Coordinates of C-alpha atoms and ligand atoms in Angstrom, one line a residue:
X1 CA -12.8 19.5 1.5
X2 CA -14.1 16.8 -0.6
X3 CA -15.5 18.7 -4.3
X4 CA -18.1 15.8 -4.2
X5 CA -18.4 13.1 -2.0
X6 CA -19.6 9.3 -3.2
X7 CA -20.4 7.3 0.0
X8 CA -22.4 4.5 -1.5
X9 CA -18.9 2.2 -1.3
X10 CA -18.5 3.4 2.8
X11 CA -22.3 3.2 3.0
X12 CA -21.7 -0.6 1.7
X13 CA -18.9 -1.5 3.4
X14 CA -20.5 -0.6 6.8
X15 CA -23.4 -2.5 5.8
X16 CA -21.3 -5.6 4.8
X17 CA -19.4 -5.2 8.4
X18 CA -22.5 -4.9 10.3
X19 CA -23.4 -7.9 9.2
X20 CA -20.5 -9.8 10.5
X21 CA -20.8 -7.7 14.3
X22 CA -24.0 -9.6 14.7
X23 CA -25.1 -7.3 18.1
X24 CA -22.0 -6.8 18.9
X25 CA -20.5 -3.1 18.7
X26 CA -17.2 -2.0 16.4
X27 CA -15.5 1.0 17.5
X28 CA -12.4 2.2 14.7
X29 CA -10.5 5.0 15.1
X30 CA -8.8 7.2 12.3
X31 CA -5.0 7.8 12.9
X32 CA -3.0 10.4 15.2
X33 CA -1.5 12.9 13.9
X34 CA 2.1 12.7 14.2
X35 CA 4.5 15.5 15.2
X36 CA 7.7 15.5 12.8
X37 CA 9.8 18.1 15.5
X38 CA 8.1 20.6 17.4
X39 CA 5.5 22.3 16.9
X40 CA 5.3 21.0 13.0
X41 CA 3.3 17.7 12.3
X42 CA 4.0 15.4 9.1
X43 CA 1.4 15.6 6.5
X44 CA -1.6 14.2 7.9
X45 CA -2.2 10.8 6.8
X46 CA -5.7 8.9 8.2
X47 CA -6.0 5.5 8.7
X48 CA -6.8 3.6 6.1
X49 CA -9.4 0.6 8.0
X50 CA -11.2 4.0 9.5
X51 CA -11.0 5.6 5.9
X52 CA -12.7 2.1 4.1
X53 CA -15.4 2.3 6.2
X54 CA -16.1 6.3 6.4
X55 CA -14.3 8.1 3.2
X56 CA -13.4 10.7 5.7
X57 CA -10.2 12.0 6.2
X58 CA -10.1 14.0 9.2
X59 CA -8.2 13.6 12.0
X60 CA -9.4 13.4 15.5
X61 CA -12.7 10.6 14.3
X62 CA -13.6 7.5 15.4
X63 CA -16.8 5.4 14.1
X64 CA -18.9 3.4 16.1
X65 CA -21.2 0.9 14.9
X66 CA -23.8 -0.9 17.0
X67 CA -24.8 -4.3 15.7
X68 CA -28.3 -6.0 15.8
X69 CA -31.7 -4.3 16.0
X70 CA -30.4 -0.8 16.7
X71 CA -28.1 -0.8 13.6
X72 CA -26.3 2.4 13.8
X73 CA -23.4 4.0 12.4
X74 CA -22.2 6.8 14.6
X75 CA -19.4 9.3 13.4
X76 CA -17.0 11.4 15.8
X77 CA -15.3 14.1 15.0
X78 CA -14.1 17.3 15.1
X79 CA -16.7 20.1 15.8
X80 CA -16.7 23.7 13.7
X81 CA -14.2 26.1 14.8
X82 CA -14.0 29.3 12.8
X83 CA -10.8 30.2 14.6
X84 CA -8.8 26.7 14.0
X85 CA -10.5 26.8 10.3
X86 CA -8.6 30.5 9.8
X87 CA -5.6 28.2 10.8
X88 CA -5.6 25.3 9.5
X89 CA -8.6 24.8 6.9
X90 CA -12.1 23.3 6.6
X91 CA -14.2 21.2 8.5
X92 CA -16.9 19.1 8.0
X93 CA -18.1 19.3 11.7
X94 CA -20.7 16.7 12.9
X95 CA -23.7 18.2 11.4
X96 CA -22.6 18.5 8.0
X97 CA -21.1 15.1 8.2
X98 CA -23.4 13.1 9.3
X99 CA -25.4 14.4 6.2
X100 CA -22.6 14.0 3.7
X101 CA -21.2 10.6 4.5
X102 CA -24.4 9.3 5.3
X103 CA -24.1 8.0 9.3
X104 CA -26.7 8.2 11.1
X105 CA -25.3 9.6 14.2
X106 CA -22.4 12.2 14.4
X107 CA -21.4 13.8 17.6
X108 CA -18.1 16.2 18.6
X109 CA -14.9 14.1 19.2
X110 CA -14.7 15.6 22.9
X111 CA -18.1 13.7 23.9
X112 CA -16.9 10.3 22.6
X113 CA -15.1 9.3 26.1
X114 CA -18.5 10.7 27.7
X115 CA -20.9 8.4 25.3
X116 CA -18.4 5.2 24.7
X117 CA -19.8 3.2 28.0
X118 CA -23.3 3.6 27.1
X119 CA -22.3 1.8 23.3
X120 CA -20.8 -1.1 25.4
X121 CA -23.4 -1.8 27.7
X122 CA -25.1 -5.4 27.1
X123 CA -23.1 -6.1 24.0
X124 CA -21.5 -9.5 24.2
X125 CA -18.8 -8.2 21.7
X126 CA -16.0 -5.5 21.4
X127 CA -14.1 -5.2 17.8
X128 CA -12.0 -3.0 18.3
X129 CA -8.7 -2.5 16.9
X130 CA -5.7 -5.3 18.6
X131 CA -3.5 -2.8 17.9
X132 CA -0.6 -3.1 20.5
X133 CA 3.2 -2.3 19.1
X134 CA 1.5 -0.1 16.0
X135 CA 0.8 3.6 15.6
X136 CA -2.9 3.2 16.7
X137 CA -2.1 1.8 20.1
X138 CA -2.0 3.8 23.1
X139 CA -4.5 6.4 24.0
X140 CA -7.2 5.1 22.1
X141 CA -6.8 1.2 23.8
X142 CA -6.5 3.5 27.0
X143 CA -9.8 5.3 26.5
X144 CA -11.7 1.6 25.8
X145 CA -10.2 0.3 29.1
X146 CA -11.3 3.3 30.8
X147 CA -14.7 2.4 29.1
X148 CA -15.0 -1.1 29.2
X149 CA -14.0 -0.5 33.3
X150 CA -17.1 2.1 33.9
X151 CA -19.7 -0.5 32.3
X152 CA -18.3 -3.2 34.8
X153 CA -19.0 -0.6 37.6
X154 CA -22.2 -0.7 36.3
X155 CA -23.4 -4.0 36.8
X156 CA -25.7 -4.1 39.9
X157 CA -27.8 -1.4 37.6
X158 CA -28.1 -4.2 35.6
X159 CA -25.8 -3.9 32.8
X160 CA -23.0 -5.9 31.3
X161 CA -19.7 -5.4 29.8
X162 CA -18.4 -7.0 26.2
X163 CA -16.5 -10.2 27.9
X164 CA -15.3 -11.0 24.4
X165 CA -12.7 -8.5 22.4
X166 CA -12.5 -9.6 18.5
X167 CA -10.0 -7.8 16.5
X168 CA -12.2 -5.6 13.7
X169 CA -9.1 -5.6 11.6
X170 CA -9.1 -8.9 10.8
X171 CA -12.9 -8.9 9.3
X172 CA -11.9 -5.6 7.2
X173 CA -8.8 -7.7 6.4
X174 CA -11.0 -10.0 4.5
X175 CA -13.2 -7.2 3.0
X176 CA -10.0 -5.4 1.8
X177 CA -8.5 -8.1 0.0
X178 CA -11.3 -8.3 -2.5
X179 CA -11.3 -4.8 -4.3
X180 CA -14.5 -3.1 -5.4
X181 CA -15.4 -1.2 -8.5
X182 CA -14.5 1.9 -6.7
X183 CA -11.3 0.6 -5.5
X184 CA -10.6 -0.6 -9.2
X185 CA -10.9 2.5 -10.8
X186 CA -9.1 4.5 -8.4
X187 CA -6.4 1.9 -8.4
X188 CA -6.4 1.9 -12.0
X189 CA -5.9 5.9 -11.7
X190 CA -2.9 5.7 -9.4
X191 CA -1.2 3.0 -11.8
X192 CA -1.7 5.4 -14.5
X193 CA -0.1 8.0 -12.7
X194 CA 2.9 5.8 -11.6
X195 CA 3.1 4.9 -15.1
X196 CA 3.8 9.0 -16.2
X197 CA 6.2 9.3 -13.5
X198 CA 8.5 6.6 -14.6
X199 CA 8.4 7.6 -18.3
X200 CA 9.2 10.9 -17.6
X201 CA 12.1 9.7 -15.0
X202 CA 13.4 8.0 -18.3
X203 CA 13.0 10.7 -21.3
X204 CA 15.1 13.1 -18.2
X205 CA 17.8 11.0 -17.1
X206 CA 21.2 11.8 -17.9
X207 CA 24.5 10.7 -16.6
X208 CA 25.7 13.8 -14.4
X209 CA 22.8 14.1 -12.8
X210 CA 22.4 12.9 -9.1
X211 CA 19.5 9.9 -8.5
X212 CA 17.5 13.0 -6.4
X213 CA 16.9 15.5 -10.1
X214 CA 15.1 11.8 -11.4
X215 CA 13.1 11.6 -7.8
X216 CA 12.3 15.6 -8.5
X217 CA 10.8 14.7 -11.8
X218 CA 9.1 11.7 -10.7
X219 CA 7.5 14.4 -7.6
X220 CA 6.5 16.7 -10.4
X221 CA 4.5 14.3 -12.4
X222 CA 2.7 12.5 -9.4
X223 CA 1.8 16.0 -7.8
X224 CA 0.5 17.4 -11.1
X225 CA -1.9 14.5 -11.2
X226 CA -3.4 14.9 -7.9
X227 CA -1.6 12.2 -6.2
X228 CA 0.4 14.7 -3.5
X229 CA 2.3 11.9 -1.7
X230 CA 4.4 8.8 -2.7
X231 CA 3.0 5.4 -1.5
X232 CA 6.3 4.4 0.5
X233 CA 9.7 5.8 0.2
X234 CA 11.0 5.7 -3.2
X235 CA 14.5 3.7 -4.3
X236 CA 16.2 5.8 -6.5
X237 CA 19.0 3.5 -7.0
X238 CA 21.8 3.9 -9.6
X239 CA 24.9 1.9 -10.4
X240 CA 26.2 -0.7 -7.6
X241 CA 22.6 1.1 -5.4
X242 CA 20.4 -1.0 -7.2
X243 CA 21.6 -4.0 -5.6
X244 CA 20.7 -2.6 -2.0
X245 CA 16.9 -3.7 -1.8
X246 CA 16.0 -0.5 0.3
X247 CA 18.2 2.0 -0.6
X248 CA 16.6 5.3 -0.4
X249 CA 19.3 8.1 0.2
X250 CA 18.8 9.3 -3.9
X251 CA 22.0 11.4 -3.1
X252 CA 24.4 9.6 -6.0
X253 CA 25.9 11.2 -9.2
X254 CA 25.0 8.7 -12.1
X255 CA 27.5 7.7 -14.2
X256 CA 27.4 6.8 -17.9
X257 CA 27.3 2.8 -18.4
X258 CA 24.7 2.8 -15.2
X259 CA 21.7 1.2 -14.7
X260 CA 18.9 2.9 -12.5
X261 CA 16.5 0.9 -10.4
X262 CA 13.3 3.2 -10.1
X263 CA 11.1 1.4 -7.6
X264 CA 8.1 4.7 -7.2
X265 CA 4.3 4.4 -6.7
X266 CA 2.0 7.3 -6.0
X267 CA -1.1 7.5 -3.4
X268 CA -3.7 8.6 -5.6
X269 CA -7.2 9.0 -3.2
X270 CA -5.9 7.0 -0.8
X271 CA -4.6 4.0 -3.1
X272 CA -1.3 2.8 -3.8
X273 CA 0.6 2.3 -6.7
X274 CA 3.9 0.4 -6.5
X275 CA 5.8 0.3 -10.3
X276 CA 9.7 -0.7 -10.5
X277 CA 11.6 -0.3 -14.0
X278 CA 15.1 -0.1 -14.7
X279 CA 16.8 1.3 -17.0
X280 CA 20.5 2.4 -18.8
X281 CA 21.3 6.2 -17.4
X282 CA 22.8 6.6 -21.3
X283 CA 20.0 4.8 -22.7
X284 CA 21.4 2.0 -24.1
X285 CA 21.7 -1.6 -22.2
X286 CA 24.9 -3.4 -22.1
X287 CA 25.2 -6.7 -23.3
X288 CA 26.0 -8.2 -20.2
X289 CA 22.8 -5.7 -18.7
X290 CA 20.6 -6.7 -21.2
X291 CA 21.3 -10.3 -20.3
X292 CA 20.5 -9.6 -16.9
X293 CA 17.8 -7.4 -17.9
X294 CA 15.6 -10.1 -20.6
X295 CA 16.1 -12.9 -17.5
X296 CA 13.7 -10.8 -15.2
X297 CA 11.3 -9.8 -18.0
X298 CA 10.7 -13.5 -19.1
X299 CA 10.3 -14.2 -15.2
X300 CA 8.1 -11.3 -15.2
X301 CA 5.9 -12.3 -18.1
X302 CA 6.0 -16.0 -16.7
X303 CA 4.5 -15.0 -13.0
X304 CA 2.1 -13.0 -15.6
X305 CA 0.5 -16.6 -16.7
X306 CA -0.4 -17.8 -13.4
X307 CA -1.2 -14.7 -11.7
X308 CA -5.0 -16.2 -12.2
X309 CA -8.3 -16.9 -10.0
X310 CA -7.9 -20.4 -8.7
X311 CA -4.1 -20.8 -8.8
X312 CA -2.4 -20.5 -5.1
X313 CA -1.1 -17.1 -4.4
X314 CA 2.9 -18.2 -3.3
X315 CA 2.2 -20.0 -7.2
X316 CA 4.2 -16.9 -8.9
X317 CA 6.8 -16.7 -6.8
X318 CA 7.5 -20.2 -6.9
X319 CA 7.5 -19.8 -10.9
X320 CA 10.0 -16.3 -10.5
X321 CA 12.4 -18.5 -8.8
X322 CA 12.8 -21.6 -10.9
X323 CA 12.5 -18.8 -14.3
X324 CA 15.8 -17.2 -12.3
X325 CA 17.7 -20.1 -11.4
X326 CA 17.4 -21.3 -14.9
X327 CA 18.6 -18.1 -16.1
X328 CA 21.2 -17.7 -13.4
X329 CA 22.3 -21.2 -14.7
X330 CA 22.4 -20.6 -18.3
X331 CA 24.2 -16.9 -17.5
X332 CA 27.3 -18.5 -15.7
X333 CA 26.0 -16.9 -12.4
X334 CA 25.6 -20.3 -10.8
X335 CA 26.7 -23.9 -11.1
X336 CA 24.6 -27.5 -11.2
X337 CA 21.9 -28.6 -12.5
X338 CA 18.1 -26.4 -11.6
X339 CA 17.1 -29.0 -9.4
X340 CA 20.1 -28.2 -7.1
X341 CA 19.9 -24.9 -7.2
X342 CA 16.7 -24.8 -6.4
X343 CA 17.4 -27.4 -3.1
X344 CA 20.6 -26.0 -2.0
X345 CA 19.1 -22.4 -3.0
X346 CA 22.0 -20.8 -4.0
X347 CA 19.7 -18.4 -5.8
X348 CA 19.3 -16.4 -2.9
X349 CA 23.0 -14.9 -3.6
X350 CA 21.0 -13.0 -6.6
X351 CA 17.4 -13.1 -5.8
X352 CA 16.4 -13.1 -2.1
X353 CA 12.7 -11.4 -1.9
X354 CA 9.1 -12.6 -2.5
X355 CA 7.9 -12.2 -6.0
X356 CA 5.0 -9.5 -4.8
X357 CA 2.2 -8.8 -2.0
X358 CA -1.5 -7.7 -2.3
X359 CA -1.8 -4.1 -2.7
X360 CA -4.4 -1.4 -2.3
X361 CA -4.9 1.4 0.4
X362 CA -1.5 0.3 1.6
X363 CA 1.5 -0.6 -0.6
X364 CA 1.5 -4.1 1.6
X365 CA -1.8 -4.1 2.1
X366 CA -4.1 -6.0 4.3
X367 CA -5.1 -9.1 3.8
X368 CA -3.8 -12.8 5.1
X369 CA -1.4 -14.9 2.5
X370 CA -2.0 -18.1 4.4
X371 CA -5.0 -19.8 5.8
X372 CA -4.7 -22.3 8.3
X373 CA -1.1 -23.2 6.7
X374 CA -2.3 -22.9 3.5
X375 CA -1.8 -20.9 0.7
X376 CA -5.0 -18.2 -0.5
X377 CA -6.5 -18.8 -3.5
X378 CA -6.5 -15.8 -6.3
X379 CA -9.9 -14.2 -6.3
X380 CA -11.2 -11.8 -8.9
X381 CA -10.6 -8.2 -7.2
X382 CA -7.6 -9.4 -5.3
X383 CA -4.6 -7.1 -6.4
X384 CA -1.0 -7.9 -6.5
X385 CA 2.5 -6.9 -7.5
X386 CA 4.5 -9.0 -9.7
X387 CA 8.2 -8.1 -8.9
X388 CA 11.3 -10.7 -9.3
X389 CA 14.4 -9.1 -9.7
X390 CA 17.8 -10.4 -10.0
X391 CA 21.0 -7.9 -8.2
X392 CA 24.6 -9.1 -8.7
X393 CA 27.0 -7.6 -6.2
X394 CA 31.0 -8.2 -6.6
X395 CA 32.0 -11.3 -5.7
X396 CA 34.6 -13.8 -6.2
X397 CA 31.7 -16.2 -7.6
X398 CA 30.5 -13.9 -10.0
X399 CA 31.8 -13.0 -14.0
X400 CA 32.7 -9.5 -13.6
X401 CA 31.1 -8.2 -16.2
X402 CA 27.8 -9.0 -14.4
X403 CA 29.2 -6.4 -11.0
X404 CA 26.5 -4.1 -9.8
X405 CA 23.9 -5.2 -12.3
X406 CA 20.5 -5.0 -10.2
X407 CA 17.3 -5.3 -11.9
X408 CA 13.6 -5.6 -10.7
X409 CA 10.4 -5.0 -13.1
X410 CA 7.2 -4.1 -11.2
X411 CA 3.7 -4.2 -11.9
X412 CA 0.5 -4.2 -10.2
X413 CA -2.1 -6.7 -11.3
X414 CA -5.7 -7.2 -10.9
X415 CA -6.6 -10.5 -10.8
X416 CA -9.7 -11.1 -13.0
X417 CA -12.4 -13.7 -13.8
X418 CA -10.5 -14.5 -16.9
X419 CA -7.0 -13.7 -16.2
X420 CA -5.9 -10.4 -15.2
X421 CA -5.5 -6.6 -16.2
X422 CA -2.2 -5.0 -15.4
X423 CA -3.3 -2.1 -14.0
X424 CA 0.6 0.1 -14.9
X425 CA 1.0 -1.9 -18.8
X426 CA 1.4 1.7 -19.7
X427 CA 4.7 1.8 -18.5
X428 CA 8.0 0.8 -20.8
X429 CA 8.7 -2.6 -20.4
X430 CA 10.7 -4.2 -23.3
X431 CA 13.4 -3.3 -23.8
X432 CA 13.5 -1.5 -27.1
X433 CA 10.2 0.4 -25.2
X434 CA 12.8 1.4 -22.5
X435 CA 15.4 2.1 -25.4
X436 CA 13.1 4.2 -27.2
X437 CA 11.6 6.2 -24.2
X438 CA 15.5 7.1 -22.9
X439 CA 16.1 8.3 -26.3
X440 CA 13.0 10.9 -26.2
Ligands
LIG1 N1 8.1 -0.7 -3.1 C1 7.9 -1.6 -2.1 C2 7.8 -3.0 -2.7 O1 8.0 -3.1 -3.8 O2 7.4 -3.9 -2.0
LIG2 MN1 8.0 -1.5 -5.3
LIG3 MN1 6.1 -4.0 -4.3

């Protein structure tokens, strides 16, 4: 159960959607649960389009809005149960919900098949999720065919079926890019947590241990802040595992002379943080590490610079790459001049992903990157990571001394009306920071 529940940013963001439905109706259903093997489920995560809109988090709910002159928000959801809330906790129930979050209508989840023609009738316009191939598919596209089918049956009483379907995700999509003051300091919240986690991860590690006791303390310090789950599966990736970009079996013994690739973000009320550091296991960088190690920082620090309102979004990653092939050059990783490198890109042997993506709710979050072929312009609210990375796997190219050095630095950055906050700075960058830290 909520302790106290603020629903003037739901109450908001309904009335911002509403006024894109015209008198159409939007119907958005919360996520299934999902069973992990028989008769245990995974830990029940809601949907977070259904969770912008209502800040409610139980299963089993769908909202409803009708557009134009009725204007209604309509919750449904599970109803009280004494005996399932012995089982399996709380519930608001309809009543109490309605009153809480602020709908206007709230009824039990078993009438919604019952009462979903009558919300379709004479509206030109369905959004509703186009969610074929994802998790939200199935039963609940079923139950608006069976709907949309009934009203059609209908029409010699005089009433008409929506004869236009418009994906609702898209228009959240929009809203979502651009975070709010709530968003911001929730966001701000989970960065800080992130930001404890990998500073403990390096005042613990030692060479012996195995990558899982760092991914154990990193759990410790995220639960103990409030933020019970990790965003996306973490990379705890030591030695030549930093150089595979979605390694995620933590099951190593790290060695002294490693370096570890942490890449770990929290969900903190729904919000993700995303943070990657890398440090050495012994606390002390290599020459040839350190090398590696000050070539992704200044890339880092240069995608920092243009990570600003106006500038294109693909801007920073276009400024990672040609910062990396310079210092890929100037390392003895590749030959020719930067221009070549950057034609031919041979780059991709050590640097082969996007320099970041918007984040919020989700680690990728929603939100389009192009427009009509063309890059989006940085807004103020618009959050993004800032990752480049270099990882140097053995090769007959490649000065040994560089084998099995991976390296990315990750942070996540709000874009600002005069530059930008980085919402994890907290965490040890530098490298003396890093030094200092592993030495604690
Ligand atoms: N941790 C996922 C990513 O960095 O995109
Ligand atoms: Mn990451
Ligand atoms: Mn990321």
């Amino acid at each position: 159960m909520n302790a106290a529940v603020e629903v003037s940013p739901y109450v908001n963001r309904r009335e911002r959607l509403f006024a894109s439905i015209g008198d159409g109706v939007a119907v958005i259903p919360t996520a299934p649960e999902l069973a992990r093997n028989r008769d245990t489920d995974y830990l029940y995560r809601h949907d977070s389009y259904f969770y912008y809109l209502t800040g409610f988090r139980e299963p089993q709910s769908v909202l409803v809005l009708l557009g134009g002159a009725e204007r209604k928000s309509i919750l449904f959801c599970r109803s009280k149960d004494e005996t399932r809330e012995i089982w399996d906790g709380f519930r608001y129930g309809p009543d109490a919900a309605r009153e809480i979050f602020g709908f206007d209508e709230a009824h039990p989840i078993e009438k919604f098949d019952e009462l979903l023609p009558d919300y379709l009738k004479n509206r030109g316009t369905l959004y509703a999720p186009l969610a074929l191939g994802t998790t939200n598919a199935t039963a609940f596209e079923a139950t608006l065919n069976k709907s949309i089918n009934a009203v059609r049956g209908m029409t010699r009483a005089g009433f008409s079926a929506p004869d236009s379907l418009v994906n609702v995700y898209k228009l959240i999509d929009e809203m979502r890019l651009i975070k709010d003051a709530h968003e911001i300091a929730i966001m701000r919240r989970s960065g800080e947590i992130a930001s404890l986690a990998h500073t403990r991860a390096m005042r613990t590690a030692r060479p012996g241990q195995y990558e899982y006791h760092v991914e154990a303390e990193i759990a410790h310090e995220f639960i103990r802040h409030g933020a019970r789950t990790p965003a996306y599966n973490h990379i705890i990736a030591s030695g030549p595992n930093a150089c595979v970009l979605h390694y995620n079996d933590s099951t190593r013994q790290m060695c002294d002379g490693d370096l570890l690739l942490i890449d770990a973000g929290c969900e903190y009320e729904g919000y993700a943080s995303d943070i990657t550091r890398t440090f050495p296991v012994n606390g002390k960088f290599t020459g040839p590490q350190k090398d590696v190690y000050e070539a992704v920082l200044k890339a880092q620090y240069a995608c920092m610079d243009v990570l600003k309102a106006g500038n294109a979004f693909h801007k920073y990653h276009d400024v990672a790459t040609e910062s990396l092939a310079q210092s890929m050059i100037d390392l003895g990783l590749l030959k020719g001049s930067l221009a070549q490198v950057l034609e031919e890109q041979t780059y991709m042997q050590f640097y082969m992903h996007r320099a970041g993506h918007w984040i919020g709710m989700d680690v990728h979050d929603a939100g389009a990157y192009r427009i009509n072929g063309e890059s989006q312009v940085l807004k103020p609210g618009m959050v993004v990571t800032n990752e480049p990375g270099l990882y140097i796997r053995p090769a007959a190219n490649v000065p040994e001394h560089f084998w099995n050095v991976g390296v990315r630095i990750e942070d996540d950055v709000l874009i600002t009306a005069d530059g930008n906050e980085n919402l994890t700075i907290t965490t040890p960058k530098t490298v003396a920071e890093v030094e200092a830290t592993c030495s604690r």
